PDB file of C-alpha atoms in Angstrom:
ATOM      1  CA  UNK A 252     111.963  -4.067-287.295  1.00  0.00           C
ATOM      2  CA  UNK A 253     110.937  -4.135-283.582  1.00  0.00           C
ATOM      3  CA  UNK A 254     111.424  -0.992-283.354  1.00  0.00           C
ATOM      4  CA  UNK A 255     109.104   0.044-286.070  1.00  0.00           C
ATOM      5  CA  UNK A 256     106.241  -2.225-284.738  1.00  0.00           C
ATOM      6  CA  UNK A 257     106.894  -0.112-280.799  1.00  0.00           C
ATOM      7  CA  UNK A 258     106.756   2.837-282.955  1.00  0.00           C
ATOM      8  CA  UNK A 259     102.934   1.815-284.515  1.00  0.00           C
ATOM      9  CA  UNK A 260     101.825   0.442-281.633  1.00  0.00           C
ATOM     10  CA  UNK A 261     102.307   3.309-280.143  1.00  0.00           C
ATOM     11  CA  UNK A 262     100.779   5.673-282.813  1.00  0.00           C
ATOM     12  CA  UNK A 263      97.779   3.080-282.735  1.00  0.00           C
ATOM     13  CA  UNK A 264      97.428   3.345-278.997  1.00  0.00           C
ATOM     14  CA  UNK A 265      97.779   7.049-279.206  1.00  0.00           C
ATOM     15  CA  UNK A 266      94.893   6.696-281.768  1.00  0.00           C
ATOM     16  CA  UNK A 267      92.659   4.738-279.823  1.00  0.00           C
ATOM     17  CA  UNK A 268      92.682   6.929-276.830  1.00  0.00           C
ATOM     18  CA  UNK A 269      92.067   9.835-278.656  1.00  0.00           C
ATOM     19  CA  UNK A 270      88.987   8.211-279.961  1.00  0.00           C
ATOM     20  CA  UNK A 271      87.878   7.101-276.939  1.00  0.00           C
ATOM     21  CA  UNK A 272      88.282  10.656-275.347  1.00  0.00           C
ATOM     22  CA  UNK A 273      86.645  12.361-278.306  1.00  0.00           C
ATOM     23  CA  UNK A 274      83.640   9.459-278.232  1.00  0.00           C
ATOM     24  CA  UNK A 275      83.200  10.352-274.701  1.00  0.00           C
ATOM     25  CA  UNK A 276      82.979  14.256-275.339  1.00  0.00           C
ATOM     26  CA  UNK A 277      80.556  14.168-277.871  1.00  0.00           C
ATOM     27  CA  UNK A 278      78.697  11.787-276.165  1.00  0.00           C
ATOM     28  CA  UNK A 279      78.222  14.463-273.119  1.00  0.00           C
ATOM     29  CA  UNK A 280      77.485  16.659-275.392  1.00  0.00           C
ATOM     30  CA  UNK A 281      75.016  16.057-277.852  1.00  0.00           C
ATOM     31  CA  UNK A 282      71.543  16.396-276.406  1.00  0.00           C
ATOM     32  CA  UNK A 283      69.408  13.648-274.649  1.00  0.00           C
ATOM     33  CA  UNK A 284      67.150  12.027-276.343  1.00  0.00           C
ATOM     34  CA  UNK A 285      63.790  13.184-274.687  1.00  0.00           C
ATOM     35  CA  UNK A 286      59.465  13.167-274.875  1.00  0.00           C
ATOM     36  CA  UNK A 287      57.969  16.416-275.041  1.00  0.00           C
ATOM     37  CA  UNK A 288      54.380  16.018-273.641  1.00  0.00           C
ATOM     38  CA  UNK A 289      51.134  18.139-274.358  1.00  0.00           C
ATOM     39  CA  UNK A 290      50.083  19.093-270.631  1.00  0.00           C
ATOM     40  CA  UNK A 291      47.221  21.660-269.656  1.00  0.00           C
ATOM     41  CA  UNK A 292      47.996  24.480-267.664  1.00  0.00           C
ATOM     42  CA  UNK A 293      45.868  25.647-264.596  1.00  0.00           C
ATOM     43  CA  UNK A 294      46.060  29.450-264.096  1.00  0.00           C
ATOM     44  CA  UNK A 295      45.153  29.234-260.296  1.00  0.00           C
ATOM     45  CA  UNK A 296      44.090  26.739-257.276  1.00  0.00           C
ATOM     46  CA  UNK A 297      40.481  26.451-258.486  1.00  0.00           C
ATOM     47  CA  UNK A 298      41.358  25.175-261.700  1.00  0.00           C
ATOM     48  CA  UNK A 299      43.856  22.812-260.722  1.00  0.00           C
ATOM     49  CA  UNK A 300      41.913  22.031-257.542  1.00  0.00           C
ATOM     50  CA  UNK A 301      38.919  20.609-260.179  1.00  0.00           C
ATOM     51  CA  UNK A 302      41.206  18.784-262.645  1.00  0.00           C
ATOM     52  CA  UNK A 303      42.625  16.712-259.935  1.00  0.00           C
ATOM     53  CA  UNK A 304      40.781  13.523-259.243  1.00  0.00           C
ATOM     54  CA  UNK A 305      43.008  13.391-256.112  1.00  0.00           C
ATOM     55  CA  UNK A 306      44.865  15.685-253.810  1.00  0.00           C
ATOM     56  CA  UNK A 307      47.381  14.446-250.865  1.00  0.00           C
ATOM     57  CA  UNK A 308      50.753  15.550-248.911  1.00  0.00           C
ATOM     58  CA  UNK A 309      52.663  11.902-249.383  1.00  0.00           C
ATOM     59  CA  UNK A 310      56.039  11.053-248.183  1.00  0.00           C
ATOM     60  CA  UNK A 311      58.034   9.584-251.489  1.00  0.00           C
ATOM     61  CA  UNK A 312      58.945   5.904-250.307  1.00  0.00           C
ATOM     62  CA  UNK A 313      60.723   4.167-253.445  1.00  0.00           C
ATOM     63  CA  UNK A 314      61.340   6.195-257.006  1.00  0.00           C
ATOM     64  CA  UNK A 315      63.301   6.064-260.167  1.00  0.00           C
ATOM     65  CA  UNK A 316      62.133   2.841-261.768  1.00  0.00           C
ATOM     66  CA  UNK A 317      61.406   2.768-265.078  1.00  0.00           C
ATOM     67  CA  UNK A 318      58.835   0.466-266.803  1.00  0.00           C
ATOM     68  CA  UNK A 319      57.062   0.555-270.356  1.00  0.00           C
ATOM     69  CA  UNK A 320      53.472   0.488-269.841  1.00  0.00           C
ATOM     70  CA  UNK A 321      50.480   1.080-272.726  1.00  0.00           C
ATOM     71  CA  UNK A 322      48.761   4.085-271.264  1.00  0.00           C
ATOM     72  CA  UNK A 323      47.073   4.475-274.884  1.00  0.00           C
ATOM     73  CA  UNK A 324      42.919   3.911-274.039  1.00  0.00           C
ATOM     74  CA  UNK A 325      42.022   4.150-277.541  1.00  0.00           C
ATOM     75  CA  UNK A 326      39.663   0.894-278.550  1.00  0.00           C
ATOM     76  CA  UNK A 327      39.813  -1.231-281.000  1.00  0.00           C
ATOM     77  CA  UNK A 328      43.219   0.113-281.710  1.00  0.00           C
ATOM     78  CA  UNK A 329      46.267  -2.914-282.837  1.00  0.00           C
ATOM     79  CA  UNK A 330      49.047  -1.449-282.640  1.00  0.00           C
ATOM     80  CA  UNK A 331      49.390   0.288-279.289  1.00  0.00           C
ATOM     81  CA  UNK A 332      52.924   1.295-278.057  1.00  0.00           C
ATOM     82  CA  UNK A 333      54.396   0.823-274.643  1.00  0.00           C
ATOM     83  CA  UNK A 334      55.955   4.200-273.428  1.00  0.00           C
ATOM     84  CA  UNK A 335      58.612   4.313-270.761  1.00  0.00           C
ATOM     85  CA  UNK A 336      57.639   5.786-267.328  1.00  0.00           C
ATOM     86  CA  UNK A 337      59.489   6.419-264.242  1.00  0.00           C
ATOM     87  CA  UNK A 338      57.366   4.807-261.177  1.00  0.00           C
ATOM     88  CA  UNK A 339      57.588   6.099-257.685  1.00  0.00           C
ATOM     89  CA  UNK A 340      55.583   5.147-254.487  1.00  0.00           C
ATOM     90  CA  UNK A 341      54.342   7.859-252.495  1.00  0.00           C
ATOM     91  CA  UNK A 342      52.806   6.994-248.848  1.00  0.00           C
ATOM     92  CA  UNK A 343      49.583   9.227-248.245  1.00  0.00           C
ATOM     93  CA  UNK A 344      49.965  11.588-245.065  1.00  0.00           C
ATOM     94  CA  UNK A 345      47.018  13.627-245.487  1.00  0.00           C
ATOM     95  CA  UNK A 346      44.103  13.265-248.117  1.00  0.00           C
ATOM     96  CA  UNK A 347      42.971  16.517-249.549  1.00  0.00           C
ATOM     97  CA  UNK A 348      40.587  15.260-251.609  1.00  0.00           C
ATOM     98  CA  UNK A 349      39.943  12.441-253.462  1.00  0.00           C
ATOM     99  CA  UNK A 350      39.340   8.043-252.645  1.00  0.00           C
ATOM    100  CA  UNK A 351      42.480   7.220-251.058  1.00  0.00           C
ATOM    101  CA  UNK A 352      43.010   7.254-247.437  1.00  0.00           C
ATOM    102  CA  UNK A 353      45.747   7.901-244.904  1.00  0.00           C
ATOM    103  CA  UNK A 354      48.262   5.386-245.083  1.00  0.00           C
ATOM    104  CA  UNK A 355      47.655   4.207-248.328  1.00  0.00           C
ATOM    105  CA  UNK A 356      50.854   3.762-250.766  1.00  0.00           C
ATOM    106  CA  UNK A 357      50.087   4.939-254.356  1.00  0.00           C
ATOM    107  CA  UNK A 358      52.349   4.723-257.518  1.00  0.00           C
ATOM    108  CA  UNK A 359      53.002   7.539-259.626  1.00  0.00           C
ATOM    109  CA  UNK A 360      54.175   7.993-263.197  1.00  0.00           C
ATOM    110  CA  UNK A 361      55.877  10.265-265.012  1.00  0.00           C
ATOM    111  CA  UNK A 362      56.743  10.113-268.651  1.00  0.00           C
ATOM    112  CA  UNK A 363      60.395   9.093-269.066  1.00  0.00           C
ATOM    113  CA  UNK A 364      63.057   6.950-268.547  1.00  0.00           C
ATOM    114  CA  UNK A 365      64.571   9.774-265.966  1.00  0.00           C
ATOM    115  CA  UNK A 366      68.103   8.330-266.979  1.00  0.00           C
ATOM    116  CA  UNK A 367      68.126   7.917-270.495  1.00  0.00           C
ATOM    117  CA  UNK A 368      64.590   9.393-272.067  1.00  0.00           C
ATOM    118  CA  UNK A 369      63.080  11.850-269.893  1.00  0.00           C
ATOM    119  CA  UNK A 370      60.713  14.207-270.468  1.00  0.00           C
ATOM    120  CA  UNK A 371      62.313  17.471-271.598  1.00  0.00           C
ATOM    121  CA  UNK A 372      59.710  19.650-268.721  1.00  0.00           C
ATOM    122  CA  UNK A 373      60.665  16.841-265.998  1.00  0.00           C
ATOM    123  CA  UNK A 374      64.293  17.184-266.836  1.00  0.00           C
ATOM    124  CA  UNK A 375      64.287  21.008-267.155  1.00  0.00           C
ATOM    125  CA  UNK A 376      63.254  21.504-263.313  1.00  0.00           C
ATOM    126  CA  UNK A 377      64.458  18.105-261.636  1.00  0.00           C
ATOM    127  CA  UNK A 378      60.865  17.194-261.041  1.00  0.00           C
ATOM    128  CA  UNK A 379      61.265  13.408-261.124  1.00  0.00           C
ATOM    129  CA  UNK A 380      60.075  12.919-257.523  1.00  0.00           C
ATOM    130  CA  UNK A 381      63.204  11.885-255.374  1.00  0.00           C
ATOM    131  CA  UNK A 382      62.743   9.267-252.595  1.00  0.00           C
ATOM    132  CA  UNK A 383      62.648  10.569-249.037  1.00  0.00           C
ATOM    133  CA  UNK A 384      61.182  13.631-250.197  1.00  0.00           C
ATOM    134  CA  UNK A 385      57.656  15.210-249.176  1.00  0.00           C
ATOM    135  CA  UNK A 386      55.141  16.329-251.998  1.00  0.00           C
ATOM    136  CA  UNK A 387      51.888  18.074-252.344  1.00  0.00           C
ATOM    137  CA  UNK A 388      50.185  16.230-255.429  1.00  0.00           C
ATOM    138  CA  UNK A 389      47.492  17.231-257.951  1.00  0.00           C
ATOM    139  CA  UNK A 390      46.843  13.645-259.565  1.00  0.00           C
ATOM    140  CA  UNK A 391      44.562  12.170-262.117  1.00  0.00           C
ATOM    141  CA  UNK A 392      43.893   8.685-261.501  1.00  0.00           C
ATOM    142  CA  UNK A 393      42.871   5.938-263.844  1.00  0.00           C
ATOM    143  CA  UNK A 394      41.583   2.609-264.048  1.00  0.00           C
ATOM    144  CA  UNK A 395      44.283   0.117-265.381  1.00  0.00           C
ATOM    145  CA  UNK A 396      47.384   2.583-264.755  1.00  0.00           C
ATOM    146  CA  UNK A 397      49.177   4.061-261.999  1.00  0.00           C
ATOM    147  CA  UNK A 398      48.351   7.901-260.625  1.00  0.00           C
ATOM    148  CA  UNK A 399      49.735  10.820-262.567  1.00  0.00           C
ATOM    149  CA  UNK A 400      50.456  14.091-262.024  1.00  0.00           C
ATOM    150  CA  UNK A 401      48.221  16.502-263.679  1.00  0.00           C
ATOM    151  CA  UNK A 402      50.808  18.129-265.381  1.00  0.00           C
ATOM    152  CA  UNK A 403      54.763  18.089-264.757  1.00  0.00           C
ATOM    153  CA  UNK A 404      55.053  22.016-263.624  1.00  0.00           C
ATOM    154  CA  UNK A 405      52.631  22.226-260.898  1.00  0.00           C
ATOM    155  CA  UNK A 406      51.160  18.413-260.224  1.00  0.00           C
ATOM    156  CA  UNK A 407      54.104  17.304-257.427  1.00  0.00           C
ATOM    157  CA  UNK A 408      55.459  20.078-255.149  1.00  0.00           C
ATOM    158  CA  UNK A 409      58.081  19.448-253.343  1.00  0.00           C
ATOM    159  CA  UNK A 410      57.256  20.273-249.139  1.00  0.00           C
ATOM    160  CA  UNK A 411      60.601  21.409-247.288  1.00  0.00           C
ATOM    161  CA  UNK A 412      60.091  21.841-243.295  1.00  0.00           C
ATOM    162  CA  UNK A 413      56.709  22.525-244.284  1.00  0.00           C
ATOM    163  CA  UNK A 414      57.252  24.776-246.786  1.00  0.00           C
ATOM    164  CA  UNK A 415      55.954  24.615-250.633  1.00  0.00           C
ATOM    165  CA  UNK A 416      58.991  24.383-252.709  1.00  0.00           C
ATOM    166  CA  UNK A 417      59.175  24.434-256.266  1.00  0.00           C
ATOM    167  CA  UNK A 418      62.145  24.342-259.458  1.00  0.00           C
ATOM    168  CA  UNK A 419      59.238  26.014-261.741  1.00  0.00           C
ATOM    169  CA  UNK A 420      58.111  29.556-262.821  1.00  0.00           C
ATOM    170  CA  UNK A 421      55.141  27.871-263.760  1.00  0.00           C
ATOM    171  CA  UNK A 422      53.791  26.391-260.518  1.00  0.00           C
ATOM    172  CA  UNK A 423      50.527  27.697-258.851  1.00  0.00           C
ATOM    173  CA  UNK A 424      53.245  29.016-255.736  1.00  0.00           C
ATOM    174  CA  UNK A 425      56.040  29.848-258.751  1.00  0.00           C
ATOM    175  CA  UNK A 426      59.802  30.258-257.550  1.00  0.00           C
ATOM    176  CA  UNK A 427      58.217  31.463-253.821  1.00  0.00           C
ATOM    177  CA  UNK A 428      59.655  29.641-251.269  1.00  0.00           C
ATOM    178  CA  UNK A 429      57.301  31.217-248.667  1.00  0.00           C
ATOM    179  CA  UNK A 430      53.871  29.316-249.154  1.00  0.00           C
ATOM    180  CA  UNK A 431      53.041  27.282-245.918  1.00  0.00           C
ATOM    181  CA  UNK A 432      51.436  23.743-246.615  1.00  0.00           C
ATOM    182  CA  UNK A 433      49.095  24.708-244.077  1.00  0.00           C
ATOM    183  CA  UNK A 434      48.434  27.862-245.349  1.00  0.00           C
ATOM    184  CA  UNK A 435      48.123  26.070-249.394  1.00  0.00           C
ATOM    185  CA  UNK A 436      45.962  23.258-248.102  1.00  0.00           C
ATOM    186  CA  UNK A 437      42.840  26.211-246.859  1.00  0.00           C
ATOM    187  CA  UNK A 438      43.021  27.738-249.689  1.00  0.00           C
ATOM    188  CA  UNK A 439      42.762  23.807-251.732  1.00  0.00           C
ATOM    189  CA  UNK A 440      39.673  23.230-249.674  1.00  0.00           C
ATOM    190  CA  UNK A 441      38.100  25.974-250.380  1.00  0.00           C
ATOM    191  CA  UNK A 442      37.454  24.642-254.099  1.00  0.00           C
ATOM    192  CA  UNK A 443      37.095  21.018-253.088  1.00  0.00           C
ATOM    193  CA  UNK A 444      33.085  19.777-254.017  1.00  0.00           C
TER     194      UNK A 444
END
């Protein structure tokens, strides 16, 4: 008799594990859960030079917190739903154009909960800004919300030793890791009003 209840405890253990190790593969496997956004695309630096409301090289300082904020402006509407964004702070180095200033710490979002519902074109090229990292950033800015990027392809470039580097084909500079910042930033004033 104790033998036979070793025996199905161990088939039951066997079982469980089994389970367990099968949950876990699926659960790496099945796709994320993730927003796909509607963004405009800007063809070249004039365009996306415009759109922007403001323009600066900022050192990341904090990043990867997530929040639900009601970005919907539509009046008079009930039901509005909060979304989940991933918030960053971004220290302003140099103003390119735009109302901030030179020292000034903005927050940025970006649609997603980076960990568990990001957005599929965020998540594609790793373009959730990462702290301690240096960006050139095409933002729109609005009144009761943080900054934005003005879209997720070419809004936040990453700067490397002063070099524009970026994960996607469809950035202004593409997969080029040759554009100088200084070089970039001449050409960005050149459309600035």
């Amino acid at each position: 008799m104790v033998n036979r209840i070793r025996k199905w405890i161990s088939i039951i253990a066997i079982v469980g594990v089994a389970i367990i190790i099968s949950s876990l593969i699926c659960w790496h496997l099945i796709p994320k859960p993730m927003f796909h956004g509607d963004y405009p695309y800007y063809p070249d630096v004039e365009s996306i030079t415009k759109a922007a409301d403001v323009i600066i090289v900022g050192d990341v300082v904090t990043g990867g917190k997530v929040k639900d904020l009601i970005v919907d402006t539509t009046p008079n509407k009930p039901d509005k739903t909060p979304i989940p964004y991933t918030l960053s702070t971004v220290k302003v180095k140099e103003v390119v154009k735009g109302n901030v200033h030179v020292g000034d710490v903005l927050t940025i979002k970006q649609l997603g909960d980076y960990k568990n519902k990001p957005e599929e074109a965020l998540h594609k090229i790793d373009g959730y800004l990462g702290k301690n990292t240096e960006q050139l950033m095409f933002l729109s800015e609005y009144n009761d919300s943080p900054y934005s990027p003005v879209n997720p392809y070419q809004g936040a470039i990453q700067i490397k030793e002063g070099v524009l580097h970026s994960n996607s084909e469809y950035s202004l500079f593409g997969f080029r890791d040759d554009d100088s910042l200084d070089s970039s930033i001449i050409i960005i004033r050149e459309y600035v009003n």
